[in-house]
Coordinates of C-alpha atoms and ligand atoms in Angstrom, one line a residue:
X1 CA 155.1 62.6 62.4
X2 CA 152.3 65.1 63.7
X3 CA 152.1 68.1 62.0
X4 CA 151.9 71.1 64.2
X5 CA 151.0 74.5 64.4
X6 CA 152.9 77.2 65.7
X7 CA 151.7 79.8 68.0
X8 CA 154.3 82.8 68.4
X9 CA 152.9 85.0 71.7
X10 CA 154.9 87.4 73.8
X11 CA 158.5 86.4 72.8
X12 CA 156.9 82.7 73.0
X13 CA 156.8 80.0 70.6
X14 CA 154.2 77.4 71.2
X15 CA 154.0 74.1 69.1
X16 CA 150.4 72.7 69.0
X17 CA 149.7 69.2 67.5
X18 CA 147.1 69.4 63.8
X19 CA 144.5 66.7 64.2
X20 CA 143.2 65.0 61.1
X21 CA 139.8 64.0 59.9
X22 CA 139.2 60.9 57.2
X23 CA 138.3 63.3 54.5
X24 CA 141.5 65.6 55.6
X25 CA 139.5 68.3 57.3
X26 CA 142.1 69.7 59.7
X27 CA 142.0 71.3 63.8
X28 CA 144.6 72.8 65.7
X29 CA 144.2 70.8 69.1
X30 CA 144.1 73.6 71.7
X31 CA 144.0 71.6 75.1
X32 CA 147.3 72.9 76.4
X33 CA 147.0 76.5 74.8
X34 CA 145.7 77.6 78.5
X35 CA 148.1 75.8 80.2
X36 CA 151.6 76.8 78.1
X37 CA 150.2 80.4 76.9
X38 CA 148.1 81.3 79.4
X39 CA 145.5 82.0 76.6
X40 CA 142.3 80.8 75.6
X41 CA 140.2 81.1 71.9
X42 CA 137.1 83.4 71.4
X43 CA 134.8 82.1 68.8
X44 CA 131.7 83.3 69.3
X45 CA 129.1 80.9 68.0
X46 CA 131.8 77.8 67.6
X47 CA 132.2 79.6 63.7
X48 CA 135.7 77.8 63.7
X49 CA 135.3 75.5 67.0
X50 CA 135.1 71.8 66.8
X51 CA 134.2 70.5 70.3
X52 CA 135.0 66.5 69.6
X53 CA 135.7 63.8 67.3
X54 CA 133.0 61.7 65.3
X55 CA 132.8 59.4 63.5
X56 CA 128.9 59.6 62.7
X57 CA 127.9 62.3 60.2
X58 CA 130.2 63.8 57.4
X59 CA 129.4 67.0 55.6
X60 CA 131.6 68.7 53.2
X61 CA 129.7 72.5 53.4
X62 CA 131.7 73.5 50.1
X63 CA 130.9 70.5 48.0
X64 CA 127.1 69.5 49.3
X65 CA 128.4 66.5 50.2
X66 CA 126.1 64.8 53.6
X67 CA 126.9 61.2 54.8
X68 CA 124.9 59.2 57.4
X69 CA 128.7 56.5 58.2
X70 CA 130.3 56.8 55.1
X71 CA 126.8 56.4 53.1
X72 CA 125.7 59.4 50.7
X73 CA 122.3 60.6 51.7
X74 CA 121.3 60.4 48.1
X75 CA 121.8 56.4 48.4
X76 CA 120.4 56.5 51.9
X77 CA 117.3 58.5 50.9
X78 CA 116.8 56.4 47.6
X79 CA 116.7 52.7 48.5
X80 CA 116.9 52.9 52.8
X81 CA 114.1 53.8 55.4
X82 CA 114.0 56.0 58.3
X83 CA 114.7 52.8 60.6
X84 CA 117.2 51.3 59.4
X85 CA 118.9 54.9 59.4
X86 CA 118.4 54.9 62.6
X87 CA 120.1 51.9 63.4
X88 CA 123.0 53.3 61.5
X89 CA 123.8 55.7 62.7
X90 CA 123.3 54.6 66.4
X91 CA 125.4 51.5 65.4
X92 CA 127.4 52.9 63.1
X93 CA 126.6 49.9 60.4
X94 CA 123.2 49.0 57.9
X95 CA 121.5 46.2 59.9
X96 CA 121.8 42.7 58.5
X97 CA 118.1 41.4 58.0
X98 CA 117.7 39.5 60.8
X99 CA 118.8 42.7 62.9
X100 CA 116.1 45.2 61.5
X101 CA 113.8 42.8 62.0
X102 CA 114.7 42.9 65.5
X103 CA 114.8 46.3 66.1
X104 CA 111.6 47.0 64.5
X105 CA 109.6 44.5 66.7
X106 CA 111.5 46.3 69.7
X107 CA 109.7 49.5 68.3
X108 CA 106.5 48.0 68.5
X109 CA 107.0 46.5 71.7
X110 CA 107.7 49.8 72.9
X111 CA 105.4 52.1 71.4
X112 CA 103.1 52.9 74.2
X113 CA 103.3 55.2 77.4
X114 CA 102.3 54.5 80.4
X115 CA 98.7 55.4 80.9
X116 CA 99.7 58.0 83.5
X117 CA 101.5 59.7 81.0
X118 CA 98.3 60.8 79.5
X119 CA 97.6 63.1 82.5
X120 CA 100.5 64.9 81.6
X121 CA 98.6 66.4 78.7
X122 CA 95.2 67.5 80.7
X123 CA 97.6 69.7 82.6
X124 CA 98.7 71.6 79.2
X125 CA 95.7 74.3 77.7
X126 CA 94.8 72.7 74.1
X127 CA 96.8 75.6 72.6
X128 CA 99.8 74.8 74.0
X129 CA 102.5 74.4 71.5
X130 CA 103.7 70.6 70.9
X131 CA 107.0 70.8 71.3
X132 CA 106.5 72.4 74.7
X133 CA 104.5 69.0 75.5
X134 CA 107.6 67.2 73.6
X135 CA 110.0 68.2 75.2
X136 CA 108.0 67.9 79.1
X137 CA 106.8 64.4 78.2
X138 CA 109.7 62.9 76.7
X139 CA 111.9 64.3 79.7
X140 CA 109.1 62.7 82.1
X141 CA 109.5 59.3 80.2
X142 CA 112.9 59.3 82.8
X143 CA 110.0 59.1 85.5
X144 CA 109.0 55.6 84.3
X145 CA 112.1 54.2 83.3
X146 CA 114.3 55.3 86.6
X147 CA 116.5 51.5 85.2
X148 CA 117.7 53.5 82.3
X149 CA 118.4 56.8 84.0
X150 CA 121.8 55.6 84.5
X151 CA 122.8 53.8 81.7
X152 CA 126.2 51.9 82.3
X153 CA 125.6 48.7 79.1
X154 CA 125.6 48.3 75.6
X155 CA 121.6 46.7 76.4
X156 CA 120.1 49.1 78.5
X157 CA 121.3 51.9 76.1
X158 CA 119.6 49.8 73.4
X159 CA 116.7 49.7 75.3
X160 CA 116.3 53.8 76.3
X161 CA 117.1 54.2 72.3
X162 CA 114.6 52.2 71.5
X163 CA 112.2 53.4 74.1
X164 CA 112.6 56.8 73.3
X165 CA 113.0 56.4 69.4
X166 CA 109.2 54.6 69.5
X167 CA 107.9 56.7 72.1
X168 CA 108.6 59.7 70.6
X169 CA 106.2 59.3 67.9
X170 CA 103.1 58.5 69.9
X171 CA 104.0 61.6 72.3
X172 CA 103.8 63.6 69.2
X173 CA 101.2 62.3 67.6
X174 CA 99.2 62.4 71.3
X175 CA 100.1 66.2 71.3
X176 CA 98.1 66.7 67.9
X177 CA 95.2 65.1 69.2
X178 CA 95.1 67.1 72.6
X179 CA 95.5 70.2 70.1
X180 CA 92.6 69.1 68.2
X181 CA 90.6 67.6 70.7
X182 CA 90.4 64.4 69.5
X183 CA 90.9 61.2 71.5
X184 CA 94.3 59.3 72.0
X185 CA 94.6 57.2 68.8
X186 CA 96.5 54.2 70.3
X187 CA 99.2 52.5 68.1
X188 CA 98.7 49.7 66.4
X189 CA 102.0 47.1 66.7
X190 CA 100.6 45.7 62.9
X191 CA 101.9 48.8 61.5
X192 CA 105.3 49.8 60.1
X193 CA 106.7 53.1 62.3
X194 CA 106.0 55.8 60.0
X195 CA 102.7 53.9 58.7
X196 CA 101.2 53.7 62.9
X197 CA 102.5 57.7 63.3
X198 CA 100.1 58.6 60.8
X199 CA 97.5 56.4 62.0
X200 CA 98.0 58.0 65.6
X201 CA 97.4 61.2 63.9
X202 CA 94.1 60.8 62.1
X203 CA 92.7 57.6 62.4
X204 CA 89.2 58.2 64.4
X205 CA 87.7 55.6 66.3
X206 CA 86.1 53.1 64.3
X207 CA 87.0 54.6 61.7
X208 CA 90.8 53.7 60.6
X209 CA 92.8 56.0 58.7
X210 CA 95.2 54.0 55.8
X211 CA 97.7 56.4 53.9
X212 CA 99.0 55.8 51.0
X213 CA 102.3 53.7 50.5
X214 CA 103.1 57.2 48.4
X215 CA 102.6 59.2 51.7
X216 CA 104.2 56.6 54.1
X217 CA 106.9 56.7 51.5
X218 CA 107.3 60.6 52.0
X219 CA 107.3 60.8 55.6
X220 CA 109.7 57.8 56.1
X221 CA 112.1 59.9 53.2
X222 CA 111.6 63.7 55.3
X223 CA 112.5 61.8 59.0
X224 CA 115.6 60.2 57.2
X225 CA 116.4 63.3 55.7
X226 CA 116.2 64.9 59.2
X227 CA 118.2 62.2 61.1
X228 CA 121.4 63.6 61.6
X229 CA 123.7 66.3 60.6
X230 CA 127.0 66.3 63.0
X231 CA 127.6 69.0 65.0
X232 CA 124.1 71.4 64.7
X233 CA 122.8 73.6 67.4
X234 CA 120.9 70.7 68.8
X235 CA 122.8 68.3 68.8
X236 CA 125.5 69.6 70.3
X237 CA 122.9 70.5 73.0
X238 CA 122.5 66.9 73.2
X239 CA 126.1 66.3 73.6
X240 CA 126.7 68.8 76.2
X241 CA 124.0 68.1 78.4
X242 CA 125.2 64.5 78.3
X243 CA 128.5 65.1 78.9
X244 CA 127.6 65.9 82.2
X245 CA 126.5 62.6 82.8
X246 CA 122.7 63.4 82.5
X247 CA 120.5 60.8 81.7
X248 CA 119.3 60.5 77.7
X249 CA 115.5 61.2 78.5
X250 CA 117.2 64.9 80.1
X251 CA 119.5 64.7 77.2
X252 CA 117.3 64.7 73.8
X253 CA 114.8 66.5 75.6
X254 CA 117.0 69.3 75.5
X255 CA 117.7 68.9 72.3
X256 CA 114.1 69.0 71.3
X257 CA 114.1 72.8 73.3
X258 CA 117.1 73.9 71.2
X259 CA 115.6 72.6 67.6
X260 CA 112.6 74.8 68.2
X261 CA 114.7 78.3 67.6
X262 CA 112.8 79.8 64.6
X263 CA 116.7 79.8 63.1
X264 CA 116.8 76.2 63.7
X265 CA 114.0 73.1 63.7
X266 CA 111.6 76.4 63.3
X267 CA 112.5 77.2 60.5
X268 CA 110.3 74.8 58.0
X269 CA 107.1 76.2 59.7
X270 CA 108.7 80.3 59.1
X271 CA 108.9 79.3 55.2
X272 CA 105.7 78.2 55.1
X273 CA 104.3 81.8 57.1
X274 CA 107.0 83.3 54.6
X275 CA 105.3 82.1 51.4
X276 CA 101.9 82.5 53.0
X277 CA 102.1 85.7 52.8
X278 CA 103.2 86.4 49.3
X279 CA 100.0 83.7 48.8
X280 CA 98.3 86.0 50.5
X281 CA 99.1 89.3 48.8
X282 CA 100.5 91.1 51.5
X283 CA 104.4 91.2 50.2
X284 CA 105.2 90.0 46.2
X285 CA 108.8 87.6 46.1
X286 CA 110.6 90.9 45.2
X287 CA 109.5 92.7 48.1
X288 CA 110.4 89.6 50.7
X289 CA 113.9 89.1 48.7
X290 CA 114.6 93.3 49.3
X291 CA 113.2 93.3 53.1
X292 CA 115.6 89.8 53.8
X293 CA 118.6 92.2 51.8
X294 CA 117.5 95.0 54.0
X295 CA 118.3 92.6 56.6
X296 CA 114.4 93.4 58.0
X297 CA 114.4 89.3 58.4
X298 CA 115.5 86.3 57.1
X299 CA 114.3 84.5 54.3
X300 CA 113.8 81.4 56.1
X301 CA 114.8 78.3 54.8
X302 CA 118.0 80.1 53.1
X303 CA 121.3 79.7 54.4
X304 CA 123.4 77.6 56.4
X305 CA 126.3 78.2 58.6
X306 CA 128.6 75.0 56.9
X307 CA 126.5 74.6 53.3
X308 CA 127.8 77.0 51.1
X309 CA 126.2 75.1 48.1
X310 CA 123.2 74.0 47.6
X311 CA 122.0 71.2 51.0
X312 CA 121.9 68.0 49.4
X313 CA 118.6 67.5 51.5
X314 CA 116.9 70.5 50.0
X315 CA 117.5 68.8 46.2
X316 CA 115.8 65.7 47.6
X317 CA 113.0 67.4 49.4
X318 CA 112.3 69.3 46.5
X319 CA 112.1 66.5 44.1
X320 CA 110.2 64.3 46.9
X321 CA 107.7 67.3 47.0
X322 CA 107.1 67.3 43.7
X323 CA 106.7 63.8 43.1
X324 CA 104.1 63.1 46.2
X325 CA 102.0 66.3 45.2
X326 CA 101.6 64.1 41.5
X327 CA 101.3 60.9 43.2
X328 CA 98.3 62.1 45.8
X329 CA 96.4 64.4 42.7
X330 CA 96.9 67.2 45.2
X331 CA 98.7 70.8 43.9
X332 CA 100.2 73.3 46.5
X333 CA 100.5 77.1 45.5
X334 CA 103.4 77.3 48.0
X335 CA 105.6 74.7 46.2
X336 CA 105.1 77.6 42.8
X337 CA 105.4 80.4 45.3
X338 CA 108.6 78.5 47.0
X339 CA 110.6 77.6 43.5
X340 CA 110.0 81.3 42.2
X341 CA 111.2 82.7 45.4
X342 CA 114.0 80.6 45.3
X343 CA 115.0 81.2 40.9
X344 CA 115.1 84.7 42.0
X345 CA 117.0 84.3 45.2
X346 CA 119.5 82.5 43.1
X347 CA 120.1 85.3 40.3
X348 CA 120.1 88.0 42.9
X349 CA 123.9 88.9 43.6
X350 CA 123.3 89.5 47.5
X351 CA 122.7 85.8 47.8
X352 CA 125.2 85.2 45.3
X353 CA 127.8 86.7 47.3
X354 CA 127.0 85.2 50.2
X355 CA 126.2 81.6 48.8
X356 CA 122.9 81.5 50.3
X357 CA 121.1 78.8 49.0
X358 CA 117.4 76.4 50.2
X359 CA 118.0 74.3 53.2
X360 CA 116.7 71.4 54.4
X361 CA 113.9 73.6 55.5
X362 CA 112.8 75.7 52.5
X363 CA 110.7 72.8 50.9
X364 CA 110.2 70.4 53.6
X365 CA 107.1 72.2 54.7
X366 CA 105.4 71.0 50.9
X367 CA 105.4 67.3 51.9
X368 CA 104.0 67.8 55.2
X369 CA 101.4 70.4 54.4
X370 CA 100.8 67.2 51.4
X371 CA 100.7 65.3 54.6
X372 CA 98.0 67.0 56.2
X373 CA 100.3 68.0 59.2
X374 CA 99.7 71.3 60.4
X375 CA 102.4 73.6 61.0
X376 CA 102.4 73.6 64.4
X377 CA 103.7 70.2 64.2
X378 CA 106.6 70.9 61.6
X379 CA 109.2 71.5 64.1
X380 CA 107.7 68.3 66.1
X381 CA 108.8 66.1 62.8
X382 CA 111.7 67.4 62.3
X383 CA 112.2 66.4 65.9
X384 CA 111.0 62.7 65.4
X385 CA 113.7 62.3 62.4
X386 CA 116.4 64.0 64.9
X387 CA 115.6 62.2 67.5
X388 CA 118.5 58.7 66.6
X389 CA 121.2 61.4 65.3
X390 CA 120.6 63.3 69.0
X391 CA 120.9 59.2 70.5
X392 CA 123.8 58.7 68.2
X393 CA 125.7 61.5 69.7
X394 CA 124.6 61.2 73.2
X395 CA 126.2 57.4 73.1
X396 CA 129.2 58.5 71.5
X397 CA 130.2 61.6 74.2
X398 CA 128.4 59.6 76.9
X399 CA 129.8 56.3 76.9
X400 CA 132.4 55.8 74.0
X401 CA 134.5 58.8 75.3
X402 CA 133.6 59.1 78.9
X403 CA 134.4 62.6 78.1
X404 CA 135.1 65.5 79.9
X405 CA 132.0 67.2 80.9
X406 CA 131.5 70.5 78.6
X407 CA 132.7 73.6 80.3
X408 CA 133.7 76.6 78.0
X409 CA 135.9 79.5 79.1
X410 CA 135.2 82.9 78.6
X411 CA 136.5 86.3 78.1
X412 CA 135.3 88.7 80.8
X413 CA 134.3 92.2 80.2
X414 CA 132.4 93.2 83.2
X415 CA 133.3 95.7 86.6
X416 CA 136.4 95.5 88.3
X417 CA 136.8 94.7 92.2
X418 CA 134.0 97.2 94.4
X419 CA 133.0 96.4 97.7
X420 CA 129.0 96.1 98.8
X421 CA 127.4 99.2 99.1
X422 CA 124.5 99.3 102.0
X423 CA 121.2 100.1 100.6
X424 CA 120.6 103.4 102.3
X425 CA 124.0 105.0 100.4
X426 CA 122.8 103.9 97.1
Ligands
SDX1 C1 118.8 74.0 60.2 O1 123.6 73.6 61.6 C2 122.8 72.7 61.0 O2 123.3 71.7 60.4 C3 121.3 73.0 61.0 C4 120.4 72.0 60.2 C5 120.4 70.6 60.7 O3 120.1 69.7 60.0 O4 120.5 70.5 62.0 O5 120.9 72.0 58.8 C6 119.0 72.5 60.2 O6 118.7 74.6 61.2 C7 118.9 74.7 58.8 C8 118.8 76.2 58.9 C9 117.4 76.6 59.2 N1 117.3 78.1 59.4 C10 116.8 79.0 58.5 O7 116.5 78.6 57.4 C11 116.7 80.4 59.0 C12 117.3 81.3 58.0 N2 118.7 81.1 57.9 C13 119.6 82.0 58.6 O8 119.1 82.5 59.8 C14 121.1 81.6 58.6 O9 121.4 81.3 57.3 C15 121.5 80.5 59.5 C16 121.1 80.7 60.9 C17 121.0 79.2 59.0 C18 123.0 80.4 59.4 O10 123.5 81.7 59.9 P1 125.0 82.0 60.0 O11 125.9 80.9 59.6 O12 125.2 82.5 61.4 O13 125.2 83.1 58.9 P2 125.3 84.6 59.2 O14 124.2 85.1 60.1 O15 126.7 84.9 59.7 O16 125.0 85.2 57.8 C19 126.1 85.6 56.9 C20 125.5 86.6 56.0 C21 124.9 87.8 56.8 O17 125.0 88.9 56.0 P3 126.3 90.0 56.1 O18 126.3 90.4 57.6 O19 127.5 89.2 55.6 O20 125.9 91.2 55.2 O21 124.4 86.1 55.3 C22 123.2 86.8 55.6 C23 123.5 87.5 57.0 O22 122.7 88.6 57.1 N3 122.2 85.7 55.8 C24 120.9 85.9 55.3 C25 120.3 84.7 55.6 N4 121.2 83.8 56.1 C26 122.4 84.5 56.2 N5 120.3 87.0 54.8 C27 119.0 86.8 54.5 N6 118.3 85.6 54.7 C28 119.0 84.5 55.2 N7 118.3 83.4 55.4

């Protein structure tokens, strides 16, 4: 029997069906509301609005709970990699052996661009921001691969995931260089995916860079960390550009625009200008703690609009931080500068109230300043681990659900009916 939910409006009583989640989260399903009550919901920044069903990513806000299909992160992040996360949550199961080793080798075999796609970047000035370049260049690879613009198998979606998932990387890494200007490292199809990243980003010629398993360990752990969490700003980009029946290249590329916001994928490179400048001497911890109460600006990486507890991501980060900063013999005043910010945060009754606690953000910037990324680059890794959660979703509005295409109401405020007024009686 479904449970319903009553709606009592001008003398009329409306029943409308409760839809349940696995876990028992709850929505009131709304699709007729228009239709029998002539009314429509206002939710302004989809606070209380869930737009679909899936089945991919579970977090409980309350509890710190985050689950990649049905796995915890903290088992994820402990004993998987970022590519077999991938394949999970594209798939929606852990690969068998035989099927990672598949998928890895179609990586490789798709890790370089076409060599006209390097002209794209003489036509951008050195300081231009990578994840401009991103977001241009990985939209463009739909200019190479016109096959896969219009994706109707379970194959040639394989094949635009894998594309783009490989891709991705040497786009970014190609950005770095141009930034730098230093020549195209190409990859290297001997190396594992996070191990040729790094090589693409500071190998020289002839001279080849080799991390450390420690730091291929670390960056494999952040872009896992970063590979999916349901319904975010960006992903649901993702999903609503693709429910128009865009192709995926157009689809994750807009995604990539909507993780820049500095409340977003910016945020990781606004902590690290944030604890810079208590580094720096120009505000103590107090001072930025009073200015964020003051509501002068945000203490970035604080906060979340469905953790109200501590993000399971931010404990891991923090620890991996820690760990990696022992491992390399390297120390980082920001990790001291972070961990006292955030003690004091924590025993300050403005954030207590509103149970504002680190983010995946607050210490993620450690590992890849450990990494020798620059900051520039922070929200273009946090767009490289987004990138199979953003595929994930795409495949599940796109071609699961053959869904409606996105197209919310609204409530309008402006002028009432007035005819044109020629110019000269203005
Ligand atoms: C990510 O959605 C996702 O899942 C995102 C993400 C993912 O994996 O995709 O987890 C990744 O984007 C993490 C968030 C990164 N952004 C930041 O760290 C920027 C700083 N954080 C805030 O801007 C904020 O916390 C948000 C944007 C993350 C969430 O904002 P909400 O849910 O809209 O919260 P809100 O603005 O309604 O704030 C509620 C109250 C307000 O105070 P009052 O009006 O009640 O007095 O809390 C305050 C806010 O002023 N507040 C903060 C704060 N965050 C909220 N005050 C100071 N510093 C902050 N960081």
């Amino acid at each position: 029997m479904t449970k319903t939910a009553q709606l009592i409006f001008e003398g009329k009583t409306i029943d409308l069906p409760i839809v349940e989640g696995t876990h028992g989260d709850r929505a009131i399903d709304i699709t007729r509301l228009r239709s029998e009550a002539g009314l429509i919901t206002y939710d302004p920044g989809y606070m209380n609005t869930g737009p679909c069903r899936s089945a991919i990513t579970f977090v409980d806000g309350e509890n710190g709970v985050l689950r990649y299909r049905g796995y915890p992160i903290d088992q994820i992040a402990e004993r998987g990699s970022f590519t077999e996360t991938a394949w999970l949550l594209i798939f929606g199961e852990l690969p068998t052996r035989d099927q990672l080793a598949r998928f890895s080798a179609g990586l490789c075999a798709e890790e370089l661009l076409h060599e006209d796609v390097k002209h794209h970047f003489e036509g951008f000035p050195p300081n231009g921001h990578p994840m401009a370049m991103l977001s241009a260049i990985v939209n463009s690879l739909g200019c190479y691969h016109h096959d896969l613009l219009e994706i109707e198998s379970k194959g040639e979606f394989y094949l635009a995931a894998s594309k783009i998932i490989s891709k991705v990387r040497t786009i970014a890494a190609f950005s770095y260089r141009k930034s730098m200007g230093l020549p195209f490292m190409y990859p290297n199809p001997a190396l594992s995916y996070c191990r040729n990243f790094l090589h693409m980003m500071f190998s020289i010629p002839h001279r080849h860079y080799d991390p450390s398993p420690e730091a291929v360990r670390a960056l494999s752990l952040f872009l896992t960390l970063h590979a999916d969490h349901e319904q975010n700003c960006s992903t649901s980009t993702v999903r609503m550009v693709g429910s128009s029946q865009a192709n995926l290249f157009a689809s994750v590329s807009a995604g990539i625009c909507a993780l820049w916001g500095r409340l977003h994928g910016g945020a990781n490179a606004g902590v690290v200008a944030m604890l810079e400048q208590i580094r720096d001497g120009h505000r103590t911890p107090r001072e930025v703690l009073e200015l964020a109460k003051q509501k002068k600006f945000r203490l970035m990486g604080f906060g979340h609009r469905i953790y109200k507890s501590y993000d399971p991501r931010a404990v891991i980060l923090k620890k991996a931080a820690h760990e990696l900063l022992y491992k390399l013999g390297k120390a980082d005043e920001l990790m001291d500068i972070g961990m006292e910010l955030e003690s004091a945060a924590l025993s300050d009754p403005y954030f207590i109230e509103r149970k504002l606690y680190p983010n995946v953000d607050f210490y993620s910037g450690i590992i890849l300043r450990a990494l020798n990324i620059p900051v520039q680059m922070f929200p273009v890794m946090f767009a490289i681990g987004r990138m199979p959660g953003w595929i994930a979703h795409w495949y599940e509005e796109h071609l699961e659900h053959k869904s409606k295409i996105h197209r919310p109401r609204q409530i309008y405020t402006g002028q009432v009916l007035r005819d044109y007024v020629p110019i000269d009686e203005r």
